[in-house]
Tab-separated table of C-alpha atoms in Angstrom:
chain	number	residue	atom	x	y	z
A	1	MET	CA	76.072	178.408	176.838
A	2	SER	CA	77.664	179.466	180.139
A	3	ILE	CA	79.752	177.224	182.401
A	4	LEU	CA	80.740	177.766	186.033
A	5	ILE	CA	83.617	175.694	187.398
A	6	LYS	CA	83.720	176.095	191.176
A	7	ASN	CA	85.714	174.834	194.162
A	8	ILE	CA	88.799	174.398	191.952
A	9	LYS	CA	91.630	172.982	194.056
A	10	GLU	CA	94.173	174.943	191.996
A	11	LEU	CA	93.699	177.045	188.859
A	12	LEU	CA	96.910	177.069	186.794
A	13	GLN	CA	98.411	179.517	184.335
A	14	VAL	CA	96.440	182.502	185.631
A	15	ARG	CA	97.507	185.727	183.951
A	16	GLU	CA	95.996	189.094	184.861
A	17	THR	CA	97.560	190.595	181.740
A	18	ASN	CA	97.755	188.839	178.408
A	19	VAL	CA	101.216	187.287	178.548
A	20	THR	CA	102.015	185.743	175.156
A	21	ILE	CA	105.463	184.184	175.709
A	22	VAL	CA	107.540	183.011	178.689
A	23	LYS	CA	111.350	182.882	178.512
A	24	GLY	CA	114.327	181.616	180.481
A	25	GLU	CA	114.083	182.021	184.241
A	26	ASP	CA	110.438	183.111	183.982
A	27	MET	CA	109.519	179.618	182.746
A	28	LYS	CA	110.062	178.347	186.290
A	29	THR	CA	107.071	180.434	187.460
A	30	LEU	CA	103.542	179.101	186.998
A	31	PRO	CA	101.000	181.520	188.515
A	32	THR	CA	98.088	179.758	190.236
A	33	LEU	CA	95.049	180.380	192.425
A	34	LYS	CA	93.967	177.906	195.094
A	35	ASN	CA	90.281	177.299	195.898
A	36	ALA	CA	89.139	179.166	192.831
A	37	TYR	CA	86.299	179.500	190.341
A	38	LEU	CA	86.177	180.066	186.562
A	39	ILE	CA	83.291	181.370	184.433
A	40	ILE	CA	82.929	180.709	180.706
A	41	GLU	CA	80.398	182.357	178.416
A	42	HIS	CA	80.021	180.986	174.890
A	43	ASP	CA	83.666	180.295	173.887
A	44	THR	CA	85.352	182.854	176.150
A	45	ILE	CA	86.775	183.054	179.677
A	46	VAL	CA	84.927	185.990	181.243
A	47	GLU	CA	85.842	185.766	184.930
A	48	TYR	CA	87.841	183.852	187.522
A	49	GLY	CA	88.962	184.351	191.091
A	50	LEU	CA	89.029	182.973	194.611
A	51	MET	CA	85.971	181.202	195.961
A	52	SER	CA	86.110	183.596	198.918
A	53	ASP	CA	85.358	186.419	196.443
A	54	TYR	CA	82.772	184.490	194.408
A	55	LEU	CA	79.383	186.130	193.845
A	56	GLU	CA	76.375	184.058	192.795
A	57	TYR	CA	76.252	183.431	189.037
A	58	GLU	CA	73.487	181.672	187.120
A	59	ALA	CA	75.237	179.297	184.705
A	60	ASP	CA	73.757	176.797	182.268
A	61	GLU	CA	76.253	174.197	183.484
A	62	VAL	CA	77.907	174.001	186.893
A	63	ILE	CA	80.975	171.804	187.443
A	64	ASP	CA	82.182	171.097	190.970
A	65	ALA	CA	85.968	170.739	190.730
A	66	THR	CA	86.612	169.892	194.377
A	67	GLY	CA	90.031	168.238	194.631
A	68	LYS	CA	90.743	168.872	190.946
A	69	ILE	CA	93.263	170.995	189.026
A	70	VAL	CA	92.105	173.269	186.174
A	71	LEU	CA	94.474	174.547	183.487
A	72	PRO	CA	94.465	175.723	179.866
A	73	ALA	CA	94.155	172.988	177.257
A	74	TRP	CA	97.391	171.894	175.600
A	75	CYS	CA	98.577	173.790	172.518
A	76	ASP	CA	100.304	171.281	170.218
A	77	SER	CA	102.276	173.286	167.670
A	78	HIS	CA	103.763	170.449	165.605
A	79	THR	CA	101.792	167.505	164.212
A	80	HIS	CA	101.356	165.490	161.015
A	81	ILE	CA	98.070	163.825	161.936
A	82	VAL	CA	96.664	163.835	158.392
A	83	TYR	CA	98.130	160.607	157.061
A	84	ALA	CA	96.909	157.258	155.764
A	85	GLY	CA	97.549	153.835	157.267
A	86	ASP	CA	100.494	153.326	159.607
A	87	ARG	CA	104.150	152.275	159.566
A	88	SER	CA	104.095	149.602	162.243
A	89	GLN	CA	106.301	147.301	160.130
A	90	GLU	CA	109.037	149.931	160.190
A	91	PHE	CA	108.722	149.973	163.983
A	92	VAL	CA	109.593	146.267	163.940
A	93	ASP	CA	112.418	146.918	161.437
A	94	ARG	CA	113.989	149.369	163.871
A	95	ILE	CA	113.725	146.838	166.694
A	96	ASN	CA	115.614	144.463	164.398
A	97	GLY	CA	118.433	146.944	163.974
A	98	LEU	CA	117.655	149.249	161.043
A	99	THR	CA	118.022	152.992	161.600
A	100	TYR	CA	115.485	155.629	160.580
A	101	GLU	CA	117.871	156.733	157.826
A	102	GLN	CA	118.368	153.145	156.544
A	103	ILE	CA	114.624	152.596	156.372
A	104	ALA	CA	114.270	155.826	154.375
A	105	GLU	CA	117.043	154.769	151.982
A	106	ARG	CA	115.096	151.532	151.284
A	107	GLY	CA	112.043	153.542	150.185
A	108	GLY	CA	110.369	153.422	153.560
A	109	GLY	CA	109.703	156.312	155.866
A	110	ILE	CA	108.053	159.410	154.435
A	111	LEU	CA	108.054	157.980	150.880
A	112	ASN	CA	106.122	154.951	152.123
A	113	SER	CA	103.491	157.185	153.736
A	114	ALA	CA	103.296	159.318	150.580
A	115	GLU	CA	102.565	156.306	148.391
A	116	VAL	CA	99.797	155.105	150.711
A	117	LEU	CA	98.266	158.581	150.971
A	118	GLN	CA	98.303	159.129	147.220
A	119	ASN	CA	96.213	155.962	146.867
A	120	THR	CA	93.747	156.871	149.644
A	121	SER	CA	90.545	158.762	148.862
A	122	GLU	CA	90.075	162.227	150.299
A	123	GLU	CA	87.040	161.082	152.293
A	124	GLU	CA	88.890	158.140	153.825
A	125	LEU	CA	91.846	160.370	154.640
A	126	TYR	CA	89.489	162.799	156.375
A	127	GLN	CA	87.817	160.054	158.411
A	128	GLN	CA	91.142	158.595	159.585
A	129	SER	CA	92.429	162.056	160.510
A	130	LEU	CA	89.222	163.103	162.283
A	131	LYS	CA	89.448	160.030	164.488
A	132	ARG	CA	92.987	161.001	165.522
A	133	LEU	CA	92.008	164.622	166.112
A	134	ASN	CA	89.077	163.648	168.308
A	135	SER	CA	91.349	161.333	170.277
A	136	VAL	CA	93.963	164.011	171.052
A	137	MET	CA	91.252	166.502	172.005
A	138	LYS	CA	89.984	164.074	174.646
A	139	LEU	CA	93.578	163.946	175.921
A	140	GLY	CA	93.469	167.687	176.480
A	141	THR	CA	94.634	169.293	173.234
A	142	GLY	CA	92.530	172.310	172.293
A	143	ALA	CA	94.702	174.011	169.662
A	144	ILE	CA	96.838	172.198	167.122
A	145	GLU	CA	99.016	172.766	164.076
A	146	ILE	CA	98.729	170.202	161.268
A	147	LYS	CA	101.247	169.830	158.433
A	148	SER	CA	101.000	168.401	154.963
A	149	GLY	CA	104.035	166.559	153.603
A	150	TYR	CA	102.834	163.032	152.940
A	151	GLY	CA	101.583	163.920	149.467
A	152	LEU	CA	104.742	164.999	147.620
A	153	THR	CA	102.762	165.694	144.444
A	154	VAL	CA	100.774	168.833	143.705
A	155	GLU	CA	97.435	167.043	143.858
A	156	ALA	CA	98.215	164.909	146.915
A	157	GLU	CA	99.534	167.898	148.895
A	158	LEU	CA	96.399	169.863	147.998
A	159	LYS	CA	94.302	166.865	149.060
A	160	MET	CA	95.944	166.903	152.472
A	161	LEU	CA	95.427	170.643	152.840
A	162	ARG	CA	91.749	170.331	151.863
A	163	VAL	CA	91.332	167.677	154.546
A	164	ILE	CA	92.917	170.000	157.122
A	165	LYS	CA	90.605	172.814	155.974
A	166	ARG	CA	87.613	170.514	156.499
A	167	LEU	CA	88.872	169.510	159.957
A	168	LYS	CA	89.283	173.190	160.790
A	169	LYS	CA	85.698	173.868	159.733
A	170	GLU	CA	84.052	170.879	161.409
A	171	SER	CA	86.085	170.433	164.617
A	172	LEU	CA	85.924	172.465	167.821
A	173	ALA	CA	89.730	172.529	167.981
A	174	PHE	CA	91.567	175.612	166.770
A	175	ILE	CA	93.768	174.499	163.858
A	176	LYS	CA	96.699	176.115	162.078
A	177	THR	CA	97.846	174.671	158.736
A	178	THR	CA	101.367	174.230	157.383
A	179	LEU	CA	102.536	173.357	153.877
A	180	LEU	CA	105.400	170.864	154.217
A	181	ALA	CA	105.799	169.808	150.591
A	182	ALA	CA	109.581	169.749	151.179
A	183	HIS	CA	109.318	166.811	153.596
A	184	ALA	CA	111.266	164.357	151.407
A	185	VAL	CA	112.424	164.064	147.809
A	186	PRO	CA	109.991	161.856	145.815
A	187	LYS	CA	111.372	158.780	144.078
A	188	GLU	CA	110.896	160.273	140.615
A	189	PHE	CA	113.136	163.215	141.579
A	190	LYS	CA	115.770	161.107	143.367
A	191	ASP	CA	118.485	162.105	140.899
A	192	ASP	CA	117.342	165.699	140.458
A	193	LYS	CA	116.312	167.197	143.801
A	194	THR	CA	116.546	170.720	142.389
A	195	LYS	CA	113.765	169.913	139.942
A	196	TYR	CA	111.498	168.956	142.859
A	197	VAL	CA	112.367	172.151	144.728
A	198	ASP	CA	111.495	174.017	141.497
A	199	LEU	CA	108.101	172.271	141.524
A	200	VAL	CA	107.483	173.231	145.160
A	201	VAL	CA	108.470	176.854	144.542
A	202	SER	CA	106.849	177.412	141.145
A	203	GLU	CA	103.667	175.296	141.389
A	204	MET	CA	102.788	174.099	144.889
A	205	ILE	CA	103.415	177.282	146.848
A	206	PRO	CA	101.619	179.624	144.404
A	207	GLU	CA	98.615	177.275	144.217
A	208	VAL	CA	98.380	176.941	147.992
A	209	GLY	CA	98.859	180.686	148.410
A	210	LYS	CA	96.133	181.461	145.891
A	211	SER	CA	93.734	179.078	147.636
A	212	LYS	CA	94.766	180.338	151.100
A	213	LEU	CA	95.131	176.748	152.300
A	214	ALA	CA	98.140	177.228	154.587
A	215	ASP	CA	99.290	179.628	157.297
A	216	TYR	CA	102.894	178.404	157.403
A	217	ILE	CA	105.611	177.018	155.138
A	218	ASP	CA	107.915	174.263	156.405
A	219	VAL	CA	111.014	172.413	155.177
A	220	PHE	CA	112.795	169.318	156.486
A	221	CYS	CA	116.231	170.967	156.610
A	222	GLU	CA	118.425	167.917	157.112
A	223	LYS	CA	121.274	166.010	155.463
A	224	GLY	CA	119.868	163.709	152.801
A	225	TYR	CA	116.709	165.811	152.512
A	226	PHE	CA	116.881	169.584	151.905
A	227	ASP	CA	119.999	171.696	152.331
A	228	LEU	CA	120.344	175.354	153.345
A	229	GLU	CA	119.995	176.626	149.795
A	230	ASP	CA	116.808	174.584	149.228
A	231	THR	CA	115.427	175.713	152.564
A	232	GLU	CA	116.052	179.385	151.869
A	233	ARG	CA	114.453	179.204	148.418
A	234	ILE	CA	111.336	177.591	149.825
A	235	MET	CA	111.089	179.956	152.824
A	236	VAL	CA	111.387	182.998	150.553
A	237	ALA	CA	108.773	181.644	148.129
A	238	GLY	CA	106.389	180.756	150.953
A	239	ALA	CA	106.723	184.171	152.556
A	240	ALA	CA	105.999	185.818	149.198
A	241	HIS	CA	102.654	183.985	149.206
A	242	GLY	CA	101.731	184.848	152.784
A	243	MET	CA	103.155	181.808	154.587
A	244	THR	CA	105.456	182.333	157.578
A	245	PRO	CA	108.307	179.795	157.970
A	246	LYS	CA	108.217	177.025	160.616
A	247	ILE	CA	111.225	174.816	160.033
A	248	HIS	CA	112.201	171.210	160.854
A	249	VAL	CA	115.871	171.564	161.776
A	250	ASN	CA	118.726	169.976	163.760
A	251	GLN	CA	117.040	166.586	164.151
A	252	PHE	CA	120.081	164.523	163.193
A	253	ASN	CA	122.656	167.141	162.170
A	254	ALA	CA	123.378	170.790	162.958
A	255	PHE	CA	124.734	172.784	160.008
A	256	GLY	CA	123.301	176.294	160.130
A	257	GLY	CA	119.580	175.771	159.690
A	258	VAL	CA	118.633	177.515	162.934
A	259	ALA	CA	120.427	180.748	162.034
A	260	LEU	CA	118.930	180.629	158.537
A	261	ALA	CA	115.415	180.219	159.938
A	262	VAL	CA	115.944	183.109	162.358
A	263	LYS	CA	117.226	185.255	159.474
A	264	HIS	CA	113.906	184.698	157.711
A	265	ASN	CA	111.820	185.377	160.844
A	266	ALA	CA	110.613	181.816	161.265
A	267	ARG	CA	107.817	181.469	163.800
A	268	SER	CA	109.477	178.368	165.195
A	269	VAL	CA	112.370	175.970	164.735
A	270	ASP	CA	111.378	172.426	165.633
A	271	HIS	CA	113.202	169.238	166.721
A	272	LEU	CA	116.584	170.647	167.873
A	273	GLU	CA	117.894	167.330	169.131
A	274	GLU	CA	121.345	168.471	167.977
A	275	MET	CA	122.245	171.993	169.150
A	276	ARG	CA	125.526	173.912	168.975
A	277	PRO	CA	126.358	177.035	171.005
A	278	GLU	CA	126.011	179.123	167.834
A	279	ASP	CA	122.448	177.811	167.352
A	280	ILE	CA	121.497	179.017	170.823
A	281	ASP	CA	123.170	182.355	170.148
A	282	ALA	CA	121.208	182.707	166.910
A	283	LEU	CA	117.940	182.332	168.812
A	284	LYS	CA	118.762	184.965	171.408
A	285	ASP	CA	116.932	188.265	170.862
A	286	SER	CA	114.919	186.698	168.032
A	287	SER	CA	111.153	186.217	167.746
A	288	THR	CA	111.613	182.533	166.796
A	289	MET	CA	110.342	179.893	169.243
A	290	PRO	CA	112.477	176.762	169.726
A	291	VAL	CA	110.241	173.667	169.904
A	292	ALA	CA	111.265	170.342	171.449
A	293	LEU	CA	109.621	167.062	170.431
A	294	PRO	CA	110.619	164.630	173.212
A	295	SER	CA	108.293	161.777	172.272
A	296	CYS	CA	110.056	161.612	168.877
A	297	SER	CA	113.383	161.157	170.678
A	298	TYR	CA	111.760	158.523	172.885
A	299	PHE	CA	110.339	156.551	169.946
A	300	LEU	CA	113.457	156.718	167.749
A	301	SER	CA	115.976	156.389	170.620
A	302	ILE	CA	117.818	159.503	169.481
A	303	PRO	CA	119.151	162.326	171.686
A	304	TYR	CA	116.706	164.653	173.426
A	305	SER	CA	116.688	168.396	172.823
A	306	PRO	CA	118.994	170.139	175.343
A	307	ALA	CA	116.119	171.984	177.016
A	308	ARG	CA	118.088	172.845	180.139
A	309	GLN	CA	120.821	174.461	178.066
A	310	MET	CA	118.322	176.531	176.068
A	311	ILE	CA	116.193	177.691	179.005
A	312	ASP	CA	119.243	178.473	181.150
A	313	ALA	CA	120.535	180.613	178.265
A	314	GLY	CA	117.383	182.723	178.574
A	315	LEU	CA	115.457	181.253	175.659
A	316	PRO	CA	111.788	180.319	175.606
A	317	LEU	CA	110.870	176.720	174.769
A	318	ALA	CA	107.701	175.059	173.520
A	319	LEU	CA	106.755	171.389	173.612
A	320	ALA	CA	104.825	169.518	170.916
A	321	THR	CA	104.062	165.935	169.960
A	322	ASP	CA	105.294	165.585	166.343
A	323	TYR	CA	102.360	163.141	165.944
A	324	ASN	CA	103.106	161.189	162.754
A	325	PRO	CA	103.123	157.560	161.553
A	326	GLY	CA	106.882	157.075	161.377
A	327	SER	CA	108.664	158.672	164.297
A	328	THR	CA	105.927	159.583	166.802
A	329	PRO	CA	102.655	157.679	166.435
A	330	SER	CA	101.118	159.440	169.433
A	331	GLY	CA	99.474	162.815	169.958
A	332	ASN	CA	99.386	162.567	173.741
A	333	MET	CA	100.597	165.904	175.110
A	334	ASN	CA	100.397	164.540	178.655
A	335	PHE	CA	103.138	162.065	177.780
A	336	VAL	CA	105.145	164.883	176.169
A	337	VAL	CA	104.936	166.949	179.369
A	338	SER	CA	106.008	163.935	181.441
A	339	THR	CA	108.884	163.092	179.108
A	340	ALA	CA	110.057	166.709	179.175
A	341	CYS	CA	110.364	166.492	182.949
A	342	ILE	CA	111.906	163.014	183.000
A	343	LYS	CA	114.320	163.253	180.065
A	344	LEU	CA	114.790	166.975	179.362
A	345	ARG	CA	115.103	167.836	183.075
A	346	MET	CA	112.408	170.477	182.852
A	347	THR	CA	110.452	171.334	185.995
A	348	PRO	CA	106.670	170.762	185.942
A	349	GLU	CA	106.224	174.543	185.813
A	350	GLU	CA	108.533	174.860	182.808
A	351	ALA	CA	106.876	171.950	181.011
A	352	ILE	CA	103.359	173.298	181.545
A	353	ASN	CA	104.423	176.763	180.353
A	354	ALA	CA	106.029	175.144	177.303
A	355	ALA	CA	102.891	173.130	176.483
A	356	THR	CA	100.435	176.011	176.932
A	357	ILE	CA	101.534	179.649	176.452
A	358	ASN	CA	104.690	178.883	174.467
A	359	GLY	CA	102.975	176.223	172.372
A	360	ALA	CA	100.342	178.805	171.496
A	361	TYR	CA	103.074	181.332	170.640
A	362	ALA	CA	104.663	178.792	168.262
A	363	MET	CA	101.349	178.798	166.378
A	364	GLY	CA	100.957	182.569	166.505
A	365	ILE	CA	97.837	182.376	168.701
A	366	SER	CA	99.038	183.117	172.242
A	367	ASN	CA	97.042	186.354	172.276
A	368	GLN	CA	93.914	184.146	172.433
A	369	TYR	CA	95.055	180.746	173.736
A	370	GLY	CA	97.420	179.200	176.279
A	371	SER	CA	96.541	180.883	179.569
A	372	ILE	CA	93.682	181.641	181.946
A	373	CYS	CA	93.024	185.278	181.134
A	374	ARG	CA	89.783	187.237	180.822
A	375	GLY	CA	88.857	187.482	177.160
A	376	LYS	CA	90.852	184.458	176.050
A	377	LYS	CA	89.249	181.422	174.439
A	378	ALA	CA	87.804	178.785	176.739
A	379	ASN	CA	89.958	175.708	176.063
A	380	ILE	CA	90.203	174.059	179.467
A	381	ILE	CA	91.405	170.841	181.126
A	382	ILE	CA	89.870	169.643	184.400
A	383	THR	CA	91.878	166.846	185.996
A	384	LYS	CA	90.689	164.037	188.167
A	385	GLU	CA	91.218	164.488	191.911
A	386	ILE	CA	94.994	164.638	192.325
A	387	PRO	CA	97.294	165.850	195.114
A	388	SER	CA	99.197	168.401	192.997
A	389	TYR	CA	99.885	169.517	189.445
A	390	ASN	CA	103.230	167.732	189.876
A	391	ASN	CA	101.231	164.536	189.422
A	392	LEU	CA	100.556	165.409	185.778
A	393	PRO	CA	104.155	164.580	184.761
A	394	TYR	CA	104.818	162.237	187.705
A	395	ASN	CA	102.039	159.732	186.906
A	396	PHE	CA	103.259	159.408	183.320
A	397	GLY	CA	101.318	156.252	182.502
A	398	ASP	CA	97.938	157.410	183.819
A	399	ASN	CA	95.229	159.494	182.202
A	400	LEU	CA	94.548	162.101	184.886
A	401	ILE	CA	92.102	164.133	182.773
A	402	ASP	CA	88.462	164.133	183.835
A	403	THR	CA	86.893	166.782	181.573
A	404	VAL	CA	88.000	168.761	178.517
A	405	ILE	CA	86.308	171.946	177.333
A	406	VAL	CA	87.107	173.198	173.806
A	407	SER	CA	85.685	176.434	172.434
A	408	GLY	CA	83.407	176.622	175.469
A	409	LYS	CA	81.870	173.175	174.854
A	410	ILE	CA	82.294	170.138	177.111
A	411	LEU	CA	83.611	167.161	175.152
A	412	ASP	CA	81.982	163.758	175.511
A	413	LYS	CA	84.158	161.390	177.513
């Protein structure tokens, strides 16, 4: 199928060469074309340009984008959308004064989700997760990373990964998979965390590696969860079985996890609500992408990642949702982009770069996704008629998306 989008008010993130990452000062630049056209064949962008240079093209589908903005679909590099049930009661508990940590200490939090998931059939888990995936795609997400971590047993973690594999096969979205078995310490290992880490390293990782069910290995490197020694053991074991590290770090405490992740060539370090100067220094001249999750900060009322500090230090930055039942029950990347501008003091250009090219880089796919470039995959957002792309973050409570194209196919509205 071929698609022609014509009379585009402004075409965003246009790259003549295949840029795969944007850093520091360059994040303030968002290359665009005004009064443009875009041609898609099958699942690939084959041509674009100014309407004044447009030559007649016979397309199967023609979309008139007069007054509308066109940009690459969002690349959400951090989600946990495969889960069962919800944790709305914990939301009320927090309103009544309990902290995230206190809820976890009572057996809530991740352990609560793990118990529910363990008792949910694989088919039901798939159906719940597919509904969420379809919802975020209609909100403009075309590529997404999905983590395990609500299983916490060998069989339940494998169940989650099989569900992600099925989503990958049956959805139009491009999906990367992460093994996050070290998300929390299960109740039965409460007094012997090392024994659980042994299980992750000696059983879970080899089984997942053998089955090729995950691209990445992740650890919740945080006080009360997994320390630096645990994190290093798991990263090394994952890498030995073909899984690149992507680490949860510096959400509540900063104690060296960023430097450790960089040492082991992590693809990304995610959360970063607490950052020290030495953490920023560790990221300089590395290939590791820092990832901010502002809707998590919003939902938990915790500090926001110091985006301004990181970008002004010359670092790249990606944005992601952290979609999960406990701390971010939303996969809306539009809200993430808005919150980044409002709370992280990022410019619209920086936020869009962070949610497209740099989000793709954090998944290892920016050679094919995240920008308007000939030969890249056709994951596209067409907005409603709006005055400017500044309206995307400005109108934070509105859905400004008119049409989403994923893998060259127009999604039903």
